[in-house]
Backbone as ProteinMPNN parsed JSONL, in Angstrom:
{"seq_chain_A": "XXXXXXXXXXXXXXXXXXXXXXXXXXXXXXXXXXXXXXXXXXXXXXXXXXXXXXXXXXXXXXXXXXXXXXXXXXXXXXXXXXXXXXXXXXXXXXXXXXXXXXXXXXXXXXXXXXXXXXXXXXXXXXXXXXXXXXXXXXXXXXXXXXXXXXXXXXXXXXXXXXXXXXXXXXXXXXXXXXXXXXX", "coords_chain_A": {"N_chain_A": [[-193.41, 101.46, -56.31], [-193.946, 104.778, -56.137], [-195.415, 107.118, -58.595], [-195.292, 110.621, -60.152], [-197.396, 111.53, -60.333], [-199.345, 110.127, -58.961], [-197.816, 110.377, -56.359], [-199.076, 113.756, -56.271], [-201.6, 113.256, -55.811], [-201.669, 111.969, -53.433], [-200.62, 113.797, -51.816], [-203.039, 116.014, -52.046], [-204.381, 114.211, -49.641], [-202.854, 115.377, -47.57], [-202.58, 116.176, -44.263], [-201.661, 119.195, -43.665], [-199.658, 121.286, -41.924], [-198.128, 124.364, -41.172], [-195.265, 125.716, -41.441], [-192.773, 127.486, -39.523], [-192.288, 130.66, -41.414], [-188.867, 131.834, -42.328], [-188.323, 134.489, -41.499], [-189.797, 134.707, -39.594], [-189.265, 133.085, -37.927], [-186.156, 133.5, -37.168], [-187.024, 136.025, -35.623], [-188.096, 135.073, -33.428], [-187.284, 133.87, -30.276], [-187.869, 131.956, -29.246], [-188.361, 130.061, -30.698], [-186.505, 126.933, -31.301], [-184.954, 125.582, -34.246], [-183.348, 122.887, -36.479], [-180.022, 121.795, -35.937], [-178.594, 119.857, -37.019], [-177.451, 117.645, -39.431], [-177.914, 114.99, -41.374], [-176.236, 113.62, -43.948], [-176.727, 111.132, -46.037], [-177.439, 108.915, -48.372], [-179.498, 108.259, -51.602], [-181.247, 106.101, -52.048], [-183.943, 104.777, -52.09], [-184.398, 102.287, -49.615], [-183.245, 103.342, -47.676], [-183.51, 105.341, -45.155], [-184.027, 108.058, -43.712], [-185.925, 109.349, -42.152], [-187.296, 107.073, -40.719], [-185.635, 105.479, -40.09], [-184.327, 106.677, -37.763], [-186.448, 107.718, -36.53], [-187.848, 110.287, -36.582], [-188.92, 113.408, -36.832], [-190.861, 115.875, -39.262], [-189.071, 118.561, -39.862], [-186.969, 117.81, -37.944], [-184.381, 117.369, -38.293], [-182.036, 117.924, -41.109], [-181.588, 117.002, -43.96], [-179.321, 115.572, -46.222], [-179.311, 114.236, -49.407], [-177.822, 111.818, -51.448], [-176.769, 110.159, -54.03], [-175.012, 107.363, -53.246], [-173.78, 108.793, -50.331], [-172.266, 110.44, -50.328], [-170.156, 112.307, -49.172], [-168.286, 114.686, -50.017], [-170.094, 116.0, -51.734], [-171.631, 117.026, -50.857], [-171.087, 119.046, -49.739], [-171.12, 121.802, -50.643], [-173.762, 122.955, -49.784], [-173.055, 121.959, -46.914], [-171.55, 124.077, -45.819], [-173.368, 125.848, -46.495], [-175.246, 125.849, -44.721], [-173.942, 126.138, -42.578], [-173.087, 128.509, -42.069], [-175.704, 130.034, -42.415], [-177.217, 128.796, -40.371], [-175.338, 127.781, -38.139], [-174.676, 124.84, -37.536], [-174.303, 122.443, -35.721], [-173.433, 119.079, -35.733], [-172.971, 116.498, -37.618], [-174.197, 113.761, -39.598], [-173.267, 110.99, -40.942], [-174.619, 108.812, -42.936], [-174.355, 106.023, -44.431], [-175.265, 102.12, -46.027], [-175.768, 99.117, -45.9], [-175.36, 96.896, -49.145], [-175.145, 99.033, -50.893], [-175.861, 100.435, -54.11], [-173.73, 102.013, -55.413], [-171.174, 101.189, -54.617], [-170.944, 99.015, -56.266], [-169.891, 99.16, -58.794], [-167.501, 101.219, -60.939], [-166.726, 104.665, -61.762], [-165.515, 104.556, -64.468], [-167.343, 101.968, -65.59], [-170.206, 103.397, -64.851], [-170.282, 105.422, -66.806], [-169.444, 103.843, -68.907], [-171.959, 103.151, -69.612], [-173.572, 105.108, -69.622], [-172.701, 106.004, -71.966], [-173.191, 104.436, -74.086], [-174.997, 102.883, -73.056], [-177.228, 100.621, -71.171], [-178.663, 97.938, -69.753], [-181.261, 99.662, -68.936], [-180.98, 102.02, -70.193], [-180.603, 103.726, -73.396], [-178.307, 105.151, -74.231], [-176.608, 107.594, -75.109], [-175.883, 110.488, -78.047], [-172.648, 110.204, -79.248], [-171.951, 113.127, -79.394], [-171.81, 113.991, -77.077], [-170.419, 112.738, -75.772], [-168.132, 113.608, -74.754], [-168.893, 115.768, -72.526], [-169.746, 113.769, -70.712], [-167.144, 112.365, -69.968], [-166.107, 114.545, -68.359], [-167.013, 114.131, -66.254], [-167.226, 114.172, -62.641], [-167.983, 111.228, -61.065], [-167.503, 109.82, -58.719], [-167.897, 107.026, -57.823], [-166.968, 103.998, -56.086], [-166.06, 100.844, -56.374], [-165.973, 97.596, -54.897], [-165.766, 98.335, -52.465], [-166.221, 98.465, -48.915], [-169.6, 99.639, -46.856], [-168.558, 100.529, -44.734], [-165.843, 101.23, -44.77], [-166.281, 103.36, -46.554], [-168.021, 105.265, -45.607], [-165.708, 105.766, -43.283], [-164.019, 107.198, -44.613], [-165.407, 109.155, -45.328], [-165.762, 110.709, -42.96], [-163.054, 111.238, -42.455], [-162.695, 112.869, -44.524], [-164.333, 115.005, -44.377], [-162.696, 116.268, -41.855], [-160.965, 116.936, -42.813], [-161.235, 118.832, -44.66], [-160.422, 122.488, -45.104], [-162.515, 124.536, -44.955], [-164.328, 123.87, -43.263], [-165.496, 124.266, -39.751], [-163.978, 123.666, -36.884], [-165.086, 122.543, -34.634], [-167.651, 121.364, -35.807], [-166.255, 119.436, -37.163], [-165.374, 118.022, -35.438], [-167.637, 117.004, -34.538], [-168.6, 115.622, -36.49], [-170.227, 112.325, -37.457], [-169.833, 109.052, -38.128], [-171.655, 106.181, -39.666], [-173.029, 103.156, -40.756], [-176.402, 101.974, -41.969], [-177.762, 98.897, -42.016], [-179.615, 97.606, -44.091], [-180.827, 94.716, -44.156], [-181.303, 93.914, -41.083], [-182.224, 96.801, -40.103], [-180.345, 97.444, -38.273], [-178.277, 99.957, -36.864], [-174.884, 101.031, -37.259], [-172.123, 102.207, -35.606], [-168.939, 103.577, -36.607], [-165.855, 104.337, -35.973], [-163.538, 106.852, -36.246]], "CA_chain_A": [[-192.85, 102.755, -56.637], [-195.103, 106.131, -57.04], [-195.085, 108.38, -59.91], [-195.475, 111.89, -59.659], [-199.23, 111.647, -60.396], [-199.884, 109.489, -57.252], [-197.937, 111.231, -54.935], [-199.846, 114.745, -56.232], [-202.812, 112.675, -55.208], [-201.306, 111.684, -52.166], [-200.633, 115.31, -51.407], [-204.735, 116.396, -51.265], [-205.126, 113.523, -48.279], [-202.131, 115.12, -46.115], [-203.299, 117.404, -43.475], [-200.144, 120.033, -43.428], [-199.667, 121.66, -40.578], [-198.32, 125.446, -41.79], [-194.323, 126.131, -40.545], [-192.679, 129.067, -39.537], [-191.284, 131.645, -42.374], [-187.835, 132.304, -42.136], [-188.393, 135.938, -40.733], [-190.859, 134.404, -38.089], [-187.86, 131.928, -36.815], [-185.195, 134.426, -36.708], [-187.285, 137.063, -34.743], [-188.645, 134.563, -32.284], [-185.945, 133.686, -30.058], [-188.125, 130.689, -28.096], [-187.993, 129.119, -31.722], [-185.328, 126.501, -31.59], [-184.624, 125.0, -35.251], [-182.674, 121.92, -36.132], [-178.574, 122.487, -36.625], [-178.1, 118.827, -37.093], [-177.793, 117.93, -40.437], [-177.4, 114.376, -41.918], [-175.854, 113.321, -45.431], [-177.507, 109.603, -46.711], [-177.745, 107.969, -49.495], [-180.876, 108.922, -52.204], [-181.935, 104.598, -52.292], [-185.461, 104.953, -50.787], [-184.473, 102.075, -48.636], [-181.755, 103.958, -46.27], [-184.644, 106.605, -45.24], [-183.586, 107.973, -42.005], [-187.06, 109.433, -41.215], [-187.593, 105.926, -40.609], [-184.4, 105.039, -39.213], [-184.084, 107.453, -36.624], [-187.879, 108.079, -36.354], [-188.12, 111.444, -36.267], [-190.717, 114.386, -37.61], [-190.657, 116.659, -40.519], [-188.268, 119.305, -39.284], [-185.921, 118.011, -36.246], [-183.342, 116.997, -38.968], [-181.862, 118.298, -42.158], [-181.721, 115.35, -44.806], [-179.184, 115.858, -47.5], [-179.485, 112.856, -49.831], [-177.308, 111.996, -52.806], [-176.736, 108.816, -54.677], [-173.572, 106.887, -52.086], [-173.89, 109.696, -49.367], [-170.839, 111.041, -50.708], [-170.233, 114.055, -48.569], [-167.898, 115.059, -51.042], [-171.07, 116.248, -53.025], [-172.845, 118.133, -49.745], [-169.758, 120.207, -49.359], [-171.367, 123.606, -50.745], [-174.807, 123.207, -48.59], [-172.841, 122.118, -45.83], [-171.085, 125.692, -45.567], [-174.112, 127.314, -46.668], [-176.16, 125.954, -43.848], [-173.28, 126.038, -40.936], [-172.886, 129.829, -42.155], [-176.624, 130.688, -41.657], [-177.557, 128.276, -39.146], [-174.505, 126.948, -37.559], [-174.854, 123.777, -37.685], [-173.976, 121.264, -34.695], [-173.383, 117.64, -35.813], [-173.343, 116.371, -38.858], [-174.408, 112.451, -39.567], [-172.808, 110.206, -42.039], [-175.096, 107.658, -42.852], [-173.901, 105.094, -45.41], [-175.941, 101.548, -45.583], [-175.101, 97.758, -46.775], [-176.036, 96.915, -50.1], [-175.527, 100.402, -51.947], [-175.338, 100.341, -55.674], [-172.424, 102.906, -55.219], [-170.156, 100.381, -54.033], [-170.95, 97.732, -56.685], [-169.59, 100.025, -59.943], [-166.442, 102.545, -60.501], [-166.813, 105.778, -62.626], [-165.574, 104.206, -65.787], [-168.857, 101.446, -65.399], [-170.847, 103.794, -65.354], [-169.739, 106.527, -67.722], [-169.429, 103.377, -70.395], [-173.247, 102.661, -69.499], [-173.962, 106.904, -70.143], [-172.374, 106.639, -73.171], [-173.46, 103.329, -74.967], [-176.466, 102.185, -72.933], [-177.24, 99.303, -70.494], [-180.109, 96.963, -69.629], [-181.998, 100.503, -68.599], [-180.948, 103.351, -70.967], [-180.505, 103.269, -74.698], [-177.115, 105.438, -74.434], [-176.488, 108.963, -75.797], [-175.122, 111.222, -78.914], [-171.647, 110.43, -79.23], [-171.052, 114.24, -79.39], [-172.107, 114.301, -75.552], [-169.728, 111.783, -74.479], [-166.732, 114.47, -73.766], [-169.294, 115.865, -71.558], [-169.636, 112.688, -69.914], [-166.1, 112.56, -69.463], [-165.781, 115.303, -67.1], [-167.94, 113.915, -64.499], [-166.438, 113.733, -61.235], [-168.737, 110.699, -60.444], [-167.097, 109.307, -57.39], [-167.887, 105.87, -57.346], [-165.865, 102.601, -55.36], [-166.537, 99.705, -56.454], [-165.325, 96.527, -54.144], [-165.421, 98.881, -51.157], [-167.535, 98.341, -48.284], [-170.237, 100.461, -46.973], [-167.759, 100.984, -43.487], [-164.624, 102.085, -45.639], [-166.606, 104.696, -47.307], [-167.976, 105.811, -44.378], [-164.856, 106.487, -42.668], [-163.797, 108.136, -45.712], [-166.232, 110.609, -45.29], [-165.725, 111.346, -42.269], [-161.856, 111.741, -42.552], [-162.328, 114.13, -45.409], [-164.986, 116.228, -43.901], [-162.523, 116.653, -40.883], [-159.826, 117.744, -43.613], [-161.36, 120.831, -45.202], [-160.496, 123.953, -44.032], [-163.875, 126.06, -44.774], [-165.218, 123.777, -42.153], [-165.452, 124.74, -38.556], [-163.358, 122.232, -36.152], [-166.134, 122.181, -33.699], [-167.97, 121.151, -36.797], [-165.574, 118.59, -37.452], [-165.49, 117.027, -34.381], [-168.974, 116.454, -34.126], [-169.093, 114.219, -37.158], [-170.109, 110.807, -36.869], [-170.335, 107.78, -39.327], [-172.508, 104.825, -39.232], [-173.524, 102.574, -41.606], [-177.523, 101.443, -41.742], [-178.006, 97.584, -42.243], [-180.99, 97.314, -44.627], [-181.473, 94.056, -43.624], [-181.42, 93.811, -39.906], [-182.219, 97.66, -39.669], [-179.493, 97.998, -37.465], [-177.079, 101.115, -37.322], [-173.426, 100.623, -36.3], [-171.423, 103.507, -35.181], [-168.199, 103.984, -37.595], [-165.486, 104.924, -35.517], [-161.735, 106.897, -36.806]], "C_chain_A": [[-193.967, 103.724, -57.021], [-194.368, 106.763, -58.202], [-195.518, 109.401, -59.311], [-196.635, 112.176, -59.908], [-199.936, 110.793, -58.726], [-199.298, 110.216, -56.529], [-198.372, 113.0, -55.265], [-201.146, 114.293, -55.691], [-202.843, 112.256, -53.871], [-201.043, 112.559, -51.456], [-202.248, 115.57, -50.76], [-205.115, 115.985, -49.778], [-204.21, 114.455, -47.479], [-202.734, 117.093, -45.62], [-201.665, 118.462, -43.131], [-200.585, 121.27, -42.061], [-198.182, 123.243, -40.989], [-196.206, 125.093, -40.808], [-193.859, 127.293, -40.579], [-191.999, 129.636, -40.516], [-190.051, 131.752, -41.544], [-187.8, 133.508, -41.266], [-188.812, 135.473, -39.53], [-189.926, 133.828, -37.06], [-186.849, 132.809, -36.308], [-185.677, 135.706, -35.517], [-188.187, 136.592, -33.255], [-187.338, 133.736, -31.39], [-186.405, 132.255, -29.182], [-188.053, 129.259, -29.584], [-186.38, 128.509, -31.955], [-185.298, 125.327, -33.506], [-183.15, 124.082, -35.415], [-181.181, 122.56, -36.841], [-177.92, 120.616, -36.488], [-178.491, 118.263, -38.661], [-177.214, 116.412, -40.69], [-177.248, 114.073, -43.468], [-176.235, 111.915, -45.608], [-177.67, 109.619, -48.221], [-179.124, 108.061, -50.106], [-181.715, 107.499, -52.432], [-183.338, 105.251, -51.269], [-185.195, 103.179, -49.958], [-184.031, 102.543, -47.356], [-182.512, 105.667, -46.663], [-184.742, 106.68, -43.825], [-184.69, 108.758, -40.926], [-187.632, 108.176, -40.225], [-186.582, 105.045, -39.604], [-184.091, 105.131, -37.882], [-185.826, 107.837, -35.8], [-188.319, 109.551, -35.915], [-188.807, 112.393, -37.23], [-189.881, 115.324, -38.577], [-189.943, 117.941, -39.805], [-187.4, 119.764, -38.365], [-184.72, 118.015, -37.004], [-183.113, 117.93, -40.174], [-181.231, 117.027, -42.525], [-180.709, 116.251, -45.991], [-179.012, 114.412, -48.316], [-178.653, 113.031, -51.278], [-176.633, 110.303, -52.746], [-175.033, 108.115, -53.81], [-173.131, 107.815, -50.901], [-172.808, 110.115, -49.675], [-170.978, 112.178, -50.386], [-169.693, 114.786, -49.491], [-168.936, 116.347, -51.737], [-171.874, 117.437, -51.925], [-171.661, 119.505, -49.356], [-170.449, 121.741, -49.353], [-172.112, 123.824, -49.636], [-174.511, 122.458, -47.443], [-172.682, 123.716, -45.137], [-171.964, 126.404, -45.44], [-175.194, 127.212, -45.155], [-175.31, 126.076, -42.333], [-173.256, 127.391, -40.845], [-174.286, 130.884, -41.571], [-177.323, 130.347, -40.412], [-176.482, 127.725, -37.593], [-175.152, 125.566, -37.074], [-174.097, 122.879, -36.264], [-172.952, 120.313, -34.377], [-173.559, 117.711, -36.941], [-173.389, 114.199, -39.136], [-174.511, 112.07, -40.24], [-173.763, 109.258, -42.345], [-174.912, 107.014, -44.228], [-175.053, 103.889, -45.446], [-175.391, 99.973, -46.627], [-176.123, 97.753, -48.467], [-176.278, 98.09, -51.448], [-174.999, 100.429, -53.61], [-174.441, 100.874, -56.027], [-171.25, 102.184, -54.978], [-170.007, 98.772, -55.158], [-170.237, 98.175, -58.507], [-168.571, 100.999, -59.435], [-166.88, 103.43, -61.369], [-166.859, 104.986, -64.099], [-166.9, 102.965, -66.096], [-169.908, 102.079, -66.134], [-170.95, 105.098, -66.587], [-169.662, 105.401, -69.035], [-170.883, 102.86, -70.856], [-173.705, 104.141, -70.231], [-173.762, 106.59, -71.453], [-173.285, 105.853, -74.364], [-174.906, 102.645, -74.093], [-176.179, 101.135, -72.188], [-178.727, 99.076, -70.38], [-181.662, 98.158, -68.86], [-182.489, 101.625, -69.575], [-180.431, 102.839, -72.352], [-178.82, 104.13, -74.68], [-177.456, 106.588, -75.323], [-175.741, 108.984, -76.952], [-173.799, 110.819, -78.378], [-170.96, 111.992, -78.734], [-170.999, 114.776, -78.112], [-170.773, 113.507, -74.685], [-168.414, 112.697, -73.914], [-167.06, 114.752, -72.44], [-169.181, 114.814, -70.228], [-168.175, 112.6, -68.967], [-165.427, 112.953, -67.981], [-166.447, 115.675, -65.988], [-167.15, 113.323, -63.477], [-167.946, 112.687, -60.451], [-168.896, 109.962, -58.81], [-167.829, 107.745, -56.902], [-166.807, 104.854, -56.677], [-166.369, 101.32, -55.317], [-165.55, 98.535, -55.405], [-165.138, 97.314, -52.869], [-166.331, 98.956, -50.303], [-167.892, 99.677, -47.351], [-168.853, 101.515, -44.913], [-166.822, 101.636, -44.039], [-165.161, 103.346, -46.063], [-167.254, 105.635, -46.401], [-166.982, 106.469, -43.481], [-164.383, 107.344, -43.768], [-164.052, 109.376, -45.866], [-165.639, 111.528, -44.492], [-164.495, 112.054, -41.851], [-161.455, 112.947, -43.5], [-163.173, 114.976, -45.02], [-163.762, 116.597, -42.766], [-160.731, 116.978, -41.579], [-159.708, 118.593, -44.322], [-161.627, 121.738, -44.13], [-161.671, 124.776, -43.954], [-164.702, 124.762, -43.903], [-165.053, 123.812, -40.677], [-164.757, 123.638, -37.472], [-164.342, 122.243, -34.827], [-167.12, 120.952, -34.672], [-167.31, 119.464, -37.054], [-165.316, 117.582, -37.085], [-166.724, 116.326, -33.737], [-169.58, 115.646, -35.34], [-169.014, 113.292, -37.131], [-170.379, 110.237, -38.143], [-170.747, 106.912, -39.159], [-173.051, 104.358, -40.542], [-174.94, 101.765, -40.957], [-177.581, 99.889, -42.365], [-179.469, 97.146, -43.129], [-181.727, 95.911, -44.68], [-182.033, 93.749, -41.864], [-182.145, 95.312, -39.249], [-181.905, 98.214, -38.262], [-178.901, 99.304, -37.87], [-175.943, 101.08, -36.458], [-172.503, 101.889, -36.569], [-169.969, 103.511, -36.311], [-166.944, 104.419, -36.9], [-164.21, 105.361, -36.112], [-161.281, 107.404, -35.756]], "O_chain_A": [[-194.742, 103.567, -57.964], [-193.193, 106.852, -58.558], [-196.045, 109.375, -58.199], [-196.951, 113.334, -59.636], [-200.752, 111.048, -57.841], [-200.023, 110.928, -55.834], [-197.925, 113.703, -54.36], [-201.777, 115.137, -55.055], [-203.882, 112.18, -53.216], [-201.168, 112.315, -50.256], [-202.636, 115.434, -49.6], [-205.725, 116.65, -48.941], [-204.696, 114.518, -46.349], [-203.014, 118.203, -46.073], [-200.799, 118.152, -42.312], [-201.601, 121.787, -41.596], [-197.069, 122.718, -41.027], [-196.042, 124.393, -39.809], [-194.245, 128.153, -41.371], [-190.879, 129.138, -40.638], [-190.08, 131.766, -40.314], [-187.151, 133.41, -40.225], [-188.254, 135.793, -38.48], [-189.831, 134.001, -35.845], [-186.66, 132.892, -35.095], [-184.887, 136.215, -34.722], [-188.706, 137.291, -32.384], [-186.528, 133.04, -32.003], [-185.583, 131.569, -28.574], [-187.807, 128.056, -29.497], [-185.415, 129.082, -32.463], [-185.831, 124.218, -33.459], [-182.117, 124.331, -34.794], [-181.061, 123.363, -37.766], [-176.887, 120.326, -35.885], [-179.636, 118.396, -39.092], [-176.049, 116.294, -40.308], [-178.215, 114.316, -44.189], [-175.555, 111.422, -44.707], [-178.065, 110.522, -48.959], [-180.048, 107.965, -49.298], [-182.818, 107.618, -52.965], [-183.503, 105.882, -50.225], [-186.335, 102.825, -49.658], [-184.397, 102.185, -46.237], [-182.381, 106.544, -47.517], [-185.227, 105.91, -42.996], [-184.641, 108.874, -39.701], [-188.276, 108.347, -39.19], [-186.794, 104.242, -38.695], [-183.747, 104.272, -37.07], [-186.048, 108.152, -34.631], [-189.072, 109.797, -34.972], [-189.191, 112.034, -38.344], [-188.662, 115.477, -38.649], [-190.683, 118.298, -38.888], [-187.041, 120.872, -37.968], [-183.824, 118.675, -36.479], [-183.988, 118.782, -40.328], [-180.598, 116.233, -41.83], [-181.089, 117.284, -46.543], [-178.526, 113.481, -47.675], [-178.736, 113.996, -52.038], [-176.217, 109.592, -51.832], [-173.991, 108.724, -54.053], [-172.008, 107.563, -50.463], [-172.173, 110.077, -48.622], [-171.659, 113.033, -50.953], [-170.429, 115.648, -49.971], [-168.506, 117.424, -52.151], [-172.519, 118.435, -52.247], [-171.72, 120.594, -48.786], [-170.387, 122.588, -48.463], [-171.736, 124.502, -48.68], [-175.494, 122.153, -46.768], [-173.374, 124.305, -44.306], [-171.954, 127.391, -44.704], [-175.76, 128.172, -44.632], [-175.856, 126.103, -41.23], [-173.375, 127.823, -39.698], [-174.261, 131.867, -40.831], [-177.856, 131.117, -39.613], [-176.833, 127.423, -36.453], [-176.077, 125.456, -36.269], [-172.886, 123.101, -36.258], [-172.073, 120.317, -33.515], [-174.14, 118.645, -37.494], [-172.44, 113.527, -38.731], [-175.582, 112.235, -40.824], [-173.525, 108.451, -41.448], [-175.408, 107.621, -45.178], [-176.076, 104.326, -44.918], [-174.822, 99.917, -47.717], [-177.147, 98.362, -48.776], [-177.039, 98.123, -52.415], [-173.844, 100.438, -54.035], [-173.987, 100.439, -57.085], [-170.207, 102.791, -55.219], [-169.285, 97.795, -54.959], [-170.202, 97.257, -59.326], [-168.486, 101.506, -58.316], [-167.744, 102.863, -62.038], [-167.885, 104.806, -64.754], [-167.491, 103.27, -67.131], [-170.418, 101.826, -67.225], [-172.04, 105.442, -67.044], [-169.792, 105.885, -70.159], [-171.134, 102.342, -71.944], [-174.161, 104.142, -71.374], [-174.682, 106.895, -72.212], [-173.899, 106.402, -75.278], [-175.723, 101.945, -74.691], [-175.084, 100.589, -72.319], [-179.676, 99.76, -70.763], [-182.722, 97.711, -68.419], [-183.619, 102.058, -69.799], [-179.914, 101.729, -72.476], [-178.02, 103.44, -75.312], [-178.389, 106.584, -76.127], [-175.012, 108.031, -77.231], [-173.618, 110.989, -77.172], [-169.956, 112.163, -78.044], [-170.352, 115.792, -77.858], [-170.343, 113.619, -73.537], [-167.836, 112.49, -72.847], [-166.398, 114.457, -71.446], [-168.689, 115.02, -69.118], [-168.065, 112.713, -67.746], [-164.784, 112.399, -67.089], [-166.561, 116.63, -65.219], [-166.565, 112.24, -63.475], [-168.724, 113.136, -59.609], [-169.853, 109.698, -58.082], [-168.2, 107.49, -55.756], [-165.636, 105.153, -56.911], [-166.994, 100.802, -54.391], [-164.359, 98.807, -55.259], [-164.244, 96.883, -52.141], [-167.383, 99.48, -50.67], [-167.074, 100.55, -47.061], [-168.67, 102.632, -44.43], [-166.881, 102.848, -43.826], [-164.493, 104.371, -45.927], [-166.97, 106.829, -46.496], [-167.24, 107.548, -42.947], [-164.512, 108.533, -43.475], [-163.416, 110.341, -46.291], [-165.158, 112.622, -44.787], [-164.503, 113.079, -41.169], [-160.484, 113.701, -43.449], [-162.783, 116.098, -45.342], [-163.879, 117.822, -42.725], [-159.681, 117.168, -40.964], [-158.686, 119.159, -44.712], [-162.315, 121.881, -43.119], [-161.854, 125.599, -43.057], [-165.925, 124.845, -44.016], [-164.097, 123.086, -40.404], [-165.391, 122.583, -37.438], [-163.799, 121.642, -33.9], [-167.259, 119.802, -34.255], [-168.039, 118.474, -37.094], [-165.075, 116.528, -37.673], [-166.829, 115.483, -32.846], [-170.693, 115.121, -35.327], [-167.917, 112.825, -36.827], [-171.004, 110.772, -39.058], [-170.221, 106.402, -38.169], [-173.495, 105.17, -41.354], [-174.906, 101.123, -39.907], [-177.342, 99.934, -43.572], [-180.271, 96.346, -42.646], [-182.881, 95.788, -45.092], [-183.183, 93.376, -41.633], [-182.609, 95.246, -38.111], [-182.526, 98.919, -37.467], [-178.986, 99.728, -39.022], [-175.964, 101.093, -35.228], [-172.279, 102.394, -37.67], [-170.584, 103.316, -37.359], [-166.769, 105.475, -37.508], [-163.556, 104.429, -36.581], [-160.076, 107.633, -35.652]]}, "name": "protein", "num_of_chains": 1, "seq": "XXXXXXXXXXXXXXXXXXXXXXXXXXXXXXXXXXXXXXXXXXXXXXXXXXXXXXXXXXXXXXXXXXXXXXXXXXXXXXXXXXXXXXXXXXXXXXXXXXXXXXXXXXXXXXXXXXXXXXXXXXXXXXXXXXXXXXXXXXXXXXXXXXXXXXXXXXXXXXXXXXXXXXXXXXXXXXXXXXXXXXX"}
């Protein structure tokens, strides 16, 4: 695992290669930018540069702890609104700590502490409370996957072109397979 002192050090070695400003993209019309946008899981094993093998700007990566689209909802809109967006690509993966805990779990870990954290002020725990954490425990990484993809293709502020071009797949972190998801 790095800390944020090694990878500032790991920064100096990389040779960056400059991209275009916003203004520059919009007023160049041979500039095509990516409108494919996947949602994954924040585990640094299910790392879909890696997955998919592709370069620093063909994709948009949104990452959050059980890929819970749920959670990408705003900067979906905000990026189909300025970019229109494409496709959108579920990626779930076996093994996710999201699936092994429900809300109340971890919300009694927040409050009182587990084998990581010492546990907070009582006077915080209301706060706690009214976290929409969205965990599923006993549910596998395929269920939650379709999940996704049935509730992205059930809000209305998203585009039914949009809708129809989402896919789900769960990544295999052992075999580094990826299996299609189908509803």
């Amino acid at each position: 695992m790095a800390s944020i002192t090694q990878l500032l050090e790991r920064n100096k070695e990389v040779k960056h290669t400059p991209f275009l400003l916003i203004d520059e993209r919009e007023h160049d019309a041979k500039v095509d930018f990516s409108r494919t946008l996947i949602v994954t899981c924040c585990d640094p094993r299910c790392t879909p540069e890696e997955i998919f093998n592709f370069k620093s700007g063909e994709v948009i990566v949104h990452r959050n702890a059980g890929a819970n689209v749920r959670y990408a909802l705003r900067d979906i809109v905000i990026l189909d609104t300025v970019m229109q967006l494409t496709e959108i690509l579920i990626l779930h993966h076996t093994d996710c700590g999201t699936l092994r805990h429900n809300d109340e779990e971890l919300k009694t870990w927040v409050k009182h502490g587990n084998w990581v954290n010492r546990g907070i002020d009582e006077k915080i725990w209301p706060e706690v409370d009214k976290i929409d954490i969205g965990l599923t425990k006993d549910v596998s990484p395929e269920d939650t996957a379709r999940d996704n993809i049935e509730w992205v293709r059930a809000q209305p502020v998203i585009r039914d072109e949009l809708k129809k071009n989402t896919r789900g797949f769960v990544f295999d972190i052992k075999s580094g397979n990826v299996k299609e998801i189908v509803v």
